[in-house]
CSV table of C-alpha atoms in Angstrom, one decimal:
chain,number,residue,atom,x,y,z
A,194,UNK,CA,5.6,-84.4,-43.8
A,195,UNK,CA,3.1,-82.6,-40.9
A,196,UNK,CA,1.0,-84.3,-39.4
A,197,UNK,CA,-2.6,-83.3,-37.3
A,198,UNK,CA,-1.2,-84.2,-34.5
A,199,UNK,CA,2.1,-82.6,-34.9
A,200,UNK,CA,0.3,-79.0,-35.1
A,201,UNK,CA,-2.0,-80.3,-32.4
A,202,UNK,CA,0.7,-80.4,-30.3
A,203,UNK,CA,1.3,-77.0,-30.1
A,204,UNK,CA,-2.5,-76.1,-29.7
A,205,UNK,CA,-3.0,-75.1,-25.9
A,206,UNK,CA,0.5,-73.6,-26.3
A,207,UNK,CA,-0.6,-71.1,-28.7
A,208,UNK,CA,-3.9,-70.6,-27.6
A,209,UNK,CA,-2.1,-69.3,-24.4
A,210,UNK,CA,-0.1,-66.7,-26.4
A,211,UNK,CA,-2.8,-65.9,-28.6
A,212,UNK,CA,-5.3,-64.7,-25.6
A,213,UNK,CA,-2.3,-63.3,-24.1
A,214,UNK,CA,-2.4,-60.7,-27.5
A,215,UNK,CA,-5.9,-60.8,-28.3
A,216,UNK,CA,-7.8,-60.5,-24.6
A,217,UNK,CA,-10.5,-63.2,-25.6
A,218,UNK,CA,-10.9,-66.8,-25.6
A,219,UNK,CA,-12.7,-66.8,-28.4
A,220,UNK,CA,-10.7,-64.6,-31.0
A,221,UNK,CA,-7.2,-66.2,-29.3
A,222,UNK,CA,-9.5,-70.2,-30.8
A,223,UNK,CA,-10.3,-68.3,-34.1
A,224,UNK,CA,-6.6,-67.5,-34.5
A,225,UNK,CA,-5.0,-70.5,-33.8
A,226,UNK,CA,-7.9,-72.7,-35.7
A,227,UNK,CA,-6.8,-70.0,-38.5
A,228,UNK,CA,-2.7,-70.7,-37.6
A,229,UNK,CA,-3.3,-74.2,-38.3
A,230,UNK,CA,-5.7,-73.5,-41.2
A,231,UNK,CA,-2.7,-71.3,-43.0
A,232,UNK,CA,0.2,-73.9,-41.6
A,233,UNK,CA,-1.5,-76.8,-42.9
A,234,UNK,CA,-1.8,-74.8,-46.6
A,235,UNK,CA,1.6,-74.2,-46.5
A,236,UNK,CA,3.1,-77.6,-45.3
A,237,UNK,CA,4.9,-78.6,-48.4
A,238,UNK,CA,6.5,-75.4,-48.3
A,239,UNK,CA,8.1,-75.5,-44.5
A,240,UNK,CA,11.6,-76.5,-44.2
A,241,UNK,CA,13.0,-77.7,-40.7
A,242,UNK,CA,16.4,-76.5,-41.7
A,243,UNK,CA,15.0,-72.6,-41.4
A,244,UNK,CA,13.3,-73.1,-38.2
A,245,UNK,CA,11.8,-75.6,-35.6
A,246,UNK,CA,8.3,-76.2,-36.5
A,247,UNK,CA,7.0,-74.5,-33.1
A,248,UNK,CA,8.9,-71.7,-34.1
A,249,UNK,CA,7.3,-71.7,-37.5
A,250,UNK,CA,3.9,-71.7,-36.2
A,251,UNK,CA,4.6,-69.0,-33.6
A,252,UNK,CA,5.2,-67.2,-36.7
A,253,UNK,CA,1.8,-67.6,-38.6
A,254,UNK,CA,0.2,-66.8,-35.1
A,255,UNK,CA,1.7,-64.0,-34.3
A,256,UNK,CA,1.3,-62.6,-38.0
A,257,UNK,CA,-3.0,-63.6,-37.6
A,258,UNK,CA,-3.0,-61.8,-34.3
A,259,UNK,CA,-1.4,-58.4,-35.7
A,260,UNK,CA,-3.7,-58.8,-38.8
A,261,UNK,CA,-6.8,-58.8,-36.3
A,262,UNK,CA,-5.7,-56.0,-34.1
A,263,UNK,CA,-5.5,-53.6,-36.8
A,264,UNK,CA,-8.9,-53.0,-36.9
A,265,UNK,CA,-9.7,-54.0,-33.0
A,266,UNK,CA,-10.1,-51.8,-30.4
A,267,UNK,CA,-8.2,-51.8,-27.1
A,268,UNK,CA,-10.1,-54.6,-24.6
A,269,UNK,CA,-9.7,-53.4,-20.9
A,270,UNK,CA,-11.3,-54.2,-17.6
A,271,UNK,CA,-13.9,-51.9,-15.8
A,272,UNK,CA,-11.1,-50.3,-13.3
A,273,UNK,CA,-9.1,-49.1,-16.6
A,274,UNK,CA,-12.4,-47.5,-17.8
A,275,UNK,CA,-13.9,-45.3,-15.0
A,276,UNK,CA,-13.6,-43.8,-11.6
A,277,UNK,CA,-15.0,-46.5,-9.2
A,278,UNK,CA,-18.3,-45.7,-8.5
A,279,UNK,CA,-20.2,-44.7,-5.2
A,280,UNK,CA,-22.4,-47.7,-3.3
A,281,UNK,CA,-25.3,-47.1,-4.6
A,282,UNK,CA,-24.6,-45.8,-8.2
A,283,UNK,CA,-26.2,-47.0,-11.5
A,284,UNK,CA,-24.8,-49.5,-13.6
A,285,UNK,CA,-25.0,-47.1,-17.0
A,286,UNK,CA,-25.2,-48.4,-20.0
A,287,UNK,CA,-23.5,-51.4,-20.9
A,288,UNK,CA,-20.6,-51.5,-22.9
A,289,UNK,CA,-20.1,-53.9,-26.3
A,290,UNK,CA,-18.1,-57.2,-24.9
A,291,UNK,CA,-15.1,-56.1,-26.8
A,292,UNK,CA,-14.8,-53.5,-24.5
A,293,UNK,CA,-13.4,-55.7,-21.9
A,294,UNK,CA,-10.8,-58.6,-21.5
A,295,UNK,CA,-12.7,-61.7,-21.2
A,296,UNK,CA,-11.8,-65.0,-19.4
A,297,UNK,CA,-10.6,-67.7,-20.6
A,298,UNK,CA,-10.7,-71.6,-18.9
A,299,UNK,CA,-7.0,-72.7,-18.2
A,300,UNK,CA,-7.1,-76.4,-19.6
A,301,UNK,CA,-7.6,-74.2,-23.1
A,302,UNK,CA,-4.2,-72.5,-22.3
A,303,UNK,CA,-2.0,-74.0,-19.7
A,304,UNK,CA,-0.4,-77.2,-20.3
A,305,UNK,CA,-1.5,-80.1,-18.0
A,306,UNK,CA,1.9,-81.5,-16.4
A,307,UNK,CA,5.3,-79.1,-16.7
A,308,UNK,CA,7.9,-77.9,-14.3
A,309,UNK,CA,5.7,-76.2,-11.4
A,310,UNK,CA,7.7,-73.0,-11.4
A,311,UNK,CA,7.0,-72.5,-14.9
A,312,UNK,CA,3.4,-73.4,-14.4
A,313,UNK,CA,3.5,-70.9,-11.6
A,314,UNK,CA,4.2,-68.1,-13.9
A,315,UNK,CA,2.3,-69.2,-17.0
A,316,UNK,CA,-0.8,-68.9,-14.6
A,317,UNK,CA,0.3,-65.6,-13.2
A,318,UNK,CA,0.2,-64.0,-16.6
A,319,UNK,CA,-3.2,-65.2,-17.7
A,320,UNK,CA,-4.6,-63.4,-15.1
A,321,UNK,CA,-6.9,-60.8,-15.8
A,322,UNK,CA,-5.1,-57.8,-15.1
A,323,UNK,CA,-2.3,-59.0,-16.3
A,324,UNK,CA,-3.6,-59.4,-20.0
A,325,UNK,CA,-5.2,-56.0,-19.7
A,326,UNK,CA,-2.1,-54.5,-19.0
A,327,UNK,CA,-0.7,-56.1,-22.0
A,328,UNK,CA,-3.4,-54.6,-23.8
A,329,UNK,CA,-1.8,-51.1,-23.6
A,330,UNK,CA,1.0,-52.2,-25.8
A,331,UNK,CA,1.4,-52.1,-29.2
A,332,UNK,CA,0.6,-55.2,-31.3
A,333,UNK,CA,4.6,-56.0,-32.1
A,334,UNK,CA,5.7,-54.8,-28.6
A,335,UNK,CA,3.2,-57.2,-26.9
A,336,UNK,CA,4.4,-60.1,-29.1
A,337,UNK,CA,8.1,-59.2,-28.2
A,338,UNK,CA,7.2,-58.8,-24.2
A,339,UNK,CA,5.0,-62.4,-24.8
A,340,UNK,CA,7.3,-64.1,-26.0
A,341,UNK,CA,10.4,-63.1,-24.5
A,342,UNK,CA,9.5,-62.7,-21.0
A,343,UNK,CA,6.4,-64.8,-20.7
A,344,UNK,CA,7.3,-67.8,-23.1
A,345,UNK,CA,11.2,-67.2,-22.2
A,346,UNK,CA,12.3,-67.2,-26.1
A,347,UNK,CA,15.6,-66.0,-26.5
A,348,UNK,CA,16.2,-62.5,-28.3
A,349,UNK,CA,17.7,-64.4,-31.3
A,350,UNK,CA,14.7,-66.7,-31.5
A,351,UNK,CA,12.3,-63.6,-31.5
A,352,UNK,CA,14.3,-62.4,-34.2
A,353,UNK,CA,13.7,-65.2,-36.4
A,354,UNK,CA,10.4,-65.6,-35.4
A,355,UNK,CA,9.8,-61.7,-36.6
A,356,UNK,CA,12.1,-61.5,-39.7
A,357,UNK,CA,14.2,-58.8,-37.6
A,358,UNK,CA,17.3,-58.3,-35.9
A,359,UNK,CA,18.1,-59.1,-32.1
A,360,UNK,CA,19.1,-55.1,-31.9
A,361,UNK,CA,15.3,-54.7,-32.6
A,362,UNK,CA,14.0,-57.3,-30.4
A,363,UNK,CA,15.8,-56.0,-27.4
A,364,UNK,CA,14.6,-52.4,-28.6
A,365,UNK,CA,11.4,-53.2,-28.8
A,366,UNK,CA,11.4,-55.1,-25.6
A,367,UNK,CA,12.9,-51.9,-23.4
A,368,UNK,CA,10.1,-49.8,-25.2
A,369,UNK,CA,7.6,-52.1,-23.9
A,370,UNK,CA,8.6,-52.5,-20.2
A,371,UNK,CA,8.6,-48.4,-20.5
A,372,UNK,CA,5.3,-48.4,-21.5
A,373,UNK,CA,3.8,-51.3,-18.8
A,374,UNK,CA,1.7,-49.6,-16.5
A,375,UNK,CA,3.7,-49.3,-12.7
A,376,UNK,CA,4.2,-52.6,-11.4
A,377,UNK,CA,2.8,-54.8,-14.5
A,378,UNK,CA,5.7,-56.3,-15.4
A,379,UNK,CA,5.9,-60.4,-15.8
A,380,UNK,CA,4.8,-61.4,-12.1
A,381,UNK,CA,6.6,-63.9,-10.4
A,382,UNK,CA,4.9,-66.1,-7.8
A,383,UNK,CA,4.8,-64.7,-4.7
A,384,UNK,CA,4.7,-68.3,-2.4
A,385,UNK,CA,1.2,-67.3,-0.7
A,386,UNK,CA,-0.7,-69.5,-3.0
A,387,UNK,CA,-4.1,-68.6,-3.7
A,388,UNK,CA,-7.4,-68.3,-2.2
A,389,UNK,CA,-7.9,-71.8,-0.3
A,390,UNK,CA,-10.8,-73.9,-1.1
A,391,UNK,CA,-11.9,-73.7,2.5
A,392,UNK,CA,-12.4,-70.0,2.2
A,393,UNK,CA,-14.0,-70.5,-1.6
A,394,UNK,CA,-16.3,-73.0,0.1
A,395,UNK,CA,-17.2,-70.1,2.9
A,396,UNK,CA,-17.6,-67.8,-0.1
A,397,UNK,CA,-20.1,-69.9,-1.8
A,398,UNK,CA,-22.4,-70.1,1.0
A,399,UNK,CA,-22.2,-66.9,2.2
A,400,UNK,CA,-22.8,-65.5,-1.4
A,401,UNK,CA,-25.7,-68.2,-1.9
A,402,UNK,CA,-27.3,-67.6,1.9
A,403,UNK,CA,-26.6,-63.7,1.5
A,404,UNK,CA,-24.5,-63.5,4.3
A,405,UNK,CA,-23.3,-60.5,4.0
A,406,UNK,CA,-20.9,-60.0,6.9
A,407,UNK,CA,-19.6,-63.5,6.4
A,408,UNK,CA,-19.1,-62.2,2.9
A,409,UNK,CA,-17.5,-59.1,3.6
A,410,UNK,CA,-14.7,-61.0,6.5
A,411,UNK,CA,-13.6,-62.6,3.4
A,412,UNK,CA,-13.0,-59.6,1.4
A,413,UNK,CA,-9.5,-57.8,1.5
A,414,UNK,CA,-9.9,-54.5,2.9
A,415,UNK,CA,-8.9,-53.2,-0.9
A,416,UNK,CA,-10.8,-55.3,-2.4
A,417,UNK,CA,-12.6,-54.3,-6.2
A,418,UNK,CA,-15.8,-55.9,-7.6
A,419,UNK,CA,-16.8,-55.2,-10.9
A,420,UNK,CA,-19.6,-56.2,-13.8
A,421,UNK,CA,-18.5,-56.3,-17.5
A,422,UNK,CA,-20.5,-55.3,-19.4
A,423,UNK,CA,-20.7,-52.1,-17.4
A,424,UNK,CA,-18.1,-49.9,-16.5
A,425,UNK,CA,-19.1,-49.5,-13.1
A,426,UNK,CA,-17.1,-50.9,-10.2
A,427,UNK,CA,-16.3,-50.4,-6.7
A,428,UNK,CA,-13.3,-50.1,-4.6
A,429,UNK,CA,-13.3,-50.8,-1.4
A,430,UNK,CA,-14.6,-53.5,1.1
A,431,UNK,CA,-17.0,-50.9,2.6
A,432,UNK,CA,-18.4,-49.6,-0.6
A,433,UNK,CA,-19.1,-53.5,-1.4
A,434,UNK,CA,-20.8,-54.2,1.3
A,435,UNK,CA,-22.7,-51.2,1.3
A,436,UNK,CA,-23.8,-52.2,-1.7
A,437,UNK,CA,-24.7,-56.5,-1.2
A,438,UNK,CA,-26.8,-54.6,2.1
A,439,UNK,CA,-29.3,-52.9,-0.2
A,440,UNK,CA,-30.0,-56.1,-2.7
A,441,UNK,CA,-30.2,-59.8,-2.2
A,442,UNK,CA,-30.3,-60.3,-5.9
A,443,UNK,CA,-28.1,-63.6,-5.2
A,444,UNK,CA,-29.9,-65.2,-2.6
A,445,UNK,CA,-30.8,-68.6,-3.4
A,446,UNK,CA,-28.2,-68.4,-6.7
A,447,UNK,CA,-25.7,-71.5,-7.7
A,448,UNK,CA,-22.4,-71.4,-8.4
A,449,UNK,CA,-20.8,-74.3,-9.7
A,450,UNK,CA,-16.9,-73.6,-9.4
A,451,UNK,CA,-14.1,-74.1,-12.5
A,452,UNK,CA,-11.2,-72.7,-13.2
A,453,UNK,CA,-10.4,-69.6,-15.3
A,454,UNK,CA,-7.7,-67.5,-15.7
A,455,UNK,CA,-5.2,-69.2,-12.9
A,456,UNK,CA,-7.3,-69.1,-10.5
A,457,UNK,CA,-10.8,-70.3,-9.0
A,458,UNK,CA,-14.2,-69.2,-10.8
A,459,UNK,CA,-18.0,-69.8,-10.8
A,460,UNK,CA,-20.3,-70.4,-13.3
A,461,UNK,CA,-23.5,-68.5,-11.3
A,462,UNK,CA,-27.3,-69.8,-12.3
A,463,UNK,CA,-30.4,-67.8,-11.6
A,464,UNK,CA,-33.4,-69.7,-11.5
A,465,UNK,CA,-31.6,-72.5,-13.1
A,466,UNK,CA,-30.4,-70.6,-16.2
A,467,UNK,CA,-26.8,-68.8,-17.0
A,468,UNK,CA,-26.4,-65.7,-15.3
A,469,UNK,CA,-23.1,-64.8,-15.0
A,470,UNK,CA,-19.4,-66.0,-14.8
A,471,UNK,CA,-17.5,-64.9,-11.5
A,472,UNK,CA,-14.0,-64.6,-11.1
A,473,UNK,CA,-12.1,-64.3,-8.2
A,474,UNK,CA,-8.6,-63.8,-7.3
A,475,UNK,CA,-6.8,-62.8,-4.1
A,476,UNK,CA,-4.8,-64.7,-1.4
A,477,UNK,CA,-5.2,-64.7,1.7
A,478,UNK,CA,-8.4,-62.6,0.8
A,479,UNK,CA,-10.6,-62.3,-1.9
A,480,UNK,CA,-8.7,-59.1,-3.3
A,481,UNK,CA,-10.8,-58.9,-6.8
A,482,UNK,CA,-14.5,-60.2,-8.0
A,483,UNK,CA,-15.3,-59.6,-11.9
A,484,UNK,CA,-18.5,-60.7,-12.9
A,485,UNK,CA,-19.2,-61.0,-16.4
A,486,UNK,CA,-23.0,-60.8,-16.3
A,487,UNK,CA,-25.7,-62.6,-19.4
A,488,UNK,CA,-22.5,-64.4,-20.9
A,489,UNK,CA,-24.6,-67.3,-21.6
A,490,UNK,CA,-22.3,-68.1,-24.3
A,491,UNK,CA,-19.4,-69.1,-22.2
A,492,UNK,CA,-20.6,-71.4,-20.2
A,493,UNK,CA,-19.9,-74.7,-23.1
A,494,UNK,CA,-16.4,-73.2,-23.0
A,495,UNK,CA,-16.0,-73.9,-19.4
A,496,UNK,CA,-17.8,-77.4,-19.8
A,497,UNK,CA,-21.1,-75.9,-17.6
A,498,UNK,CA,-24.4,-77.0,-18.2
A,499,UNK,CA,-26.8,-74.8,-20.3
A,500,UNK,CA,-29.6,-75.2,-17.7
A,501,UNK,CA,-29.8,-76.8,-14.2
A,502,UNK,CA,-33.9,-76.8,-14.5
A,503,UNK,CA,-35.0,-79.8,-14.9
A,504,UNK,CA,-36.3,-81.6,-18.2
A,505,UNK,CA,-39.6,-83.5,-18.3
């Protein structure tokens, strides 16, 4: 018999491979809540001697996550969408929030504990790029790439998994590593760690304080910022600061750091209120900032406070 706590063993494990197809925290929790939903129907009907009961629920997921994308659009990031714009530029309009890949905290989709090598690459492949490169793929050449070069399932466990043969798994597999964008394969860890929390403490205050040139010495010379929902973004450390010279929108702005997507992010208030979610990755240097601006609504999913203004 299954148990709650048998399928809720599987949950962050899932919810990892289910952003990893979808783009979005919050459709990868409505397909695993609707994984468990289905497996929990069907309980009297699995049998252990046909496959391993993670297997089994890989199944159902992967079977809600192709059902979804059928009528979903491709979710990118701003660099995939338009020519980096000039310092100084409008934003344009604003795209819907299923334009873009959204972030997603990593307690809801790395394991705590684990062999750190394996950790390693789990976080390298929830970054963001990485899952927007994903995004290119078809829906059953993503799952194939997920699970066999991500998750490290054999070709004959994909097969199962799928109802196919291995033939087809490894077909499908070359077809997506073909289609990857240049240099999006699985990443590996490179050793250089990531940003420092000495240089993410500089950051803070020099973002808060509007330091610009502080700022900017932290900045790779390649470095990208963007704002989802807008398509505008800017490439360059020069273009950036050309741009932070002509507002000091941020001064006196909080960020309160967490983690999202590997790596360090910020949950940044404006007059005490939800103003935007910042991530940044890089190491040495900040190489990438994406800010996903009035996303009010995940801030509970990253455990920050609704308001830091004071209650009478």
């Amino acid at each position: 018999m299954i148990s709650g706590p048998d399928l809720d063993a599987h949950r962050v494990e899932l919810t990892g491979y289910c952003y990893r197809m979808l783009g979005a925290a919050a459709d990868a929790e409505d397909a695993v809540q609707e994984t468990m939903l289905r497996a929990w129907r069907a309980a009297g009907r699995y049998d252990e001697r046909r496959a391993s009961l993670r297997t089994w629920l890989f199944s159902i997921a992967t079977n809600v996550c192709l059902d979804a994308l059928r009528a979903a659009g491709r979710r990118a990031l701003a660099v995939d969408l338009a020519p980096a714009a000039t310092a100084g530029a409008g934003f344009g309009a604003p795209l819907p929030e299923s334009a873009f890949v959204g972030p997603v905290p990593d307690a809801l989709v790395l394991p705590a504990g684990g062999d750190p090598a394996e950790l390693a690459v789990q976080r390298e492949t929830i970054r963001l790029a990485f899952v927007a490169a994903l995004q290119v793929l078809p829906p059953r050449q993503r799952a194939v790439l997920i699970l066999r070069e991500v998750l490290a399932w054999s070709a004959a466990e994909v097969a199962t998994l799928l109802d196919t043969t291995v033939a087809s798994v490894n077909s499908a597999l070359q077809r997506a590593r073909a289609t990857l964008p240049a240099g999006a394969l699985v990443p590996r860890p490179r050793g250089a760690g990531e940003l420092d929390q000495a240089l993410l403490d500089r950051y803070v205050q020099a973002f808060t304080s509007h330091d610009v040139e502080t700022l900017v010495s932290l900045l790779h010379e390649d470095a990208t910022m963007s704002m989802p929902p807008f398509s505008w973004w800017l490439s360059g450390r020069d273009a950036i600061a050309a741009t932070m010279r002509a507002s000091d929108a941020c001064r006196g702005d909080v960020l309160l750091q967490v983690r999202a997507n590997g790596g360090p992010a910020f949950g940044q208030y404006r007059d005490g209120r939800p103003f935007a979610l910042l991530l940044l990755t890089g190491g040495p240097l900040v190489t990438s900032s994406v800010a996903f601006l009035g996303r009010a609504d995940l801030f509970p999913l990253f455990d920050l406070p609704a308001s830091l203004v004071p209650t009478a």
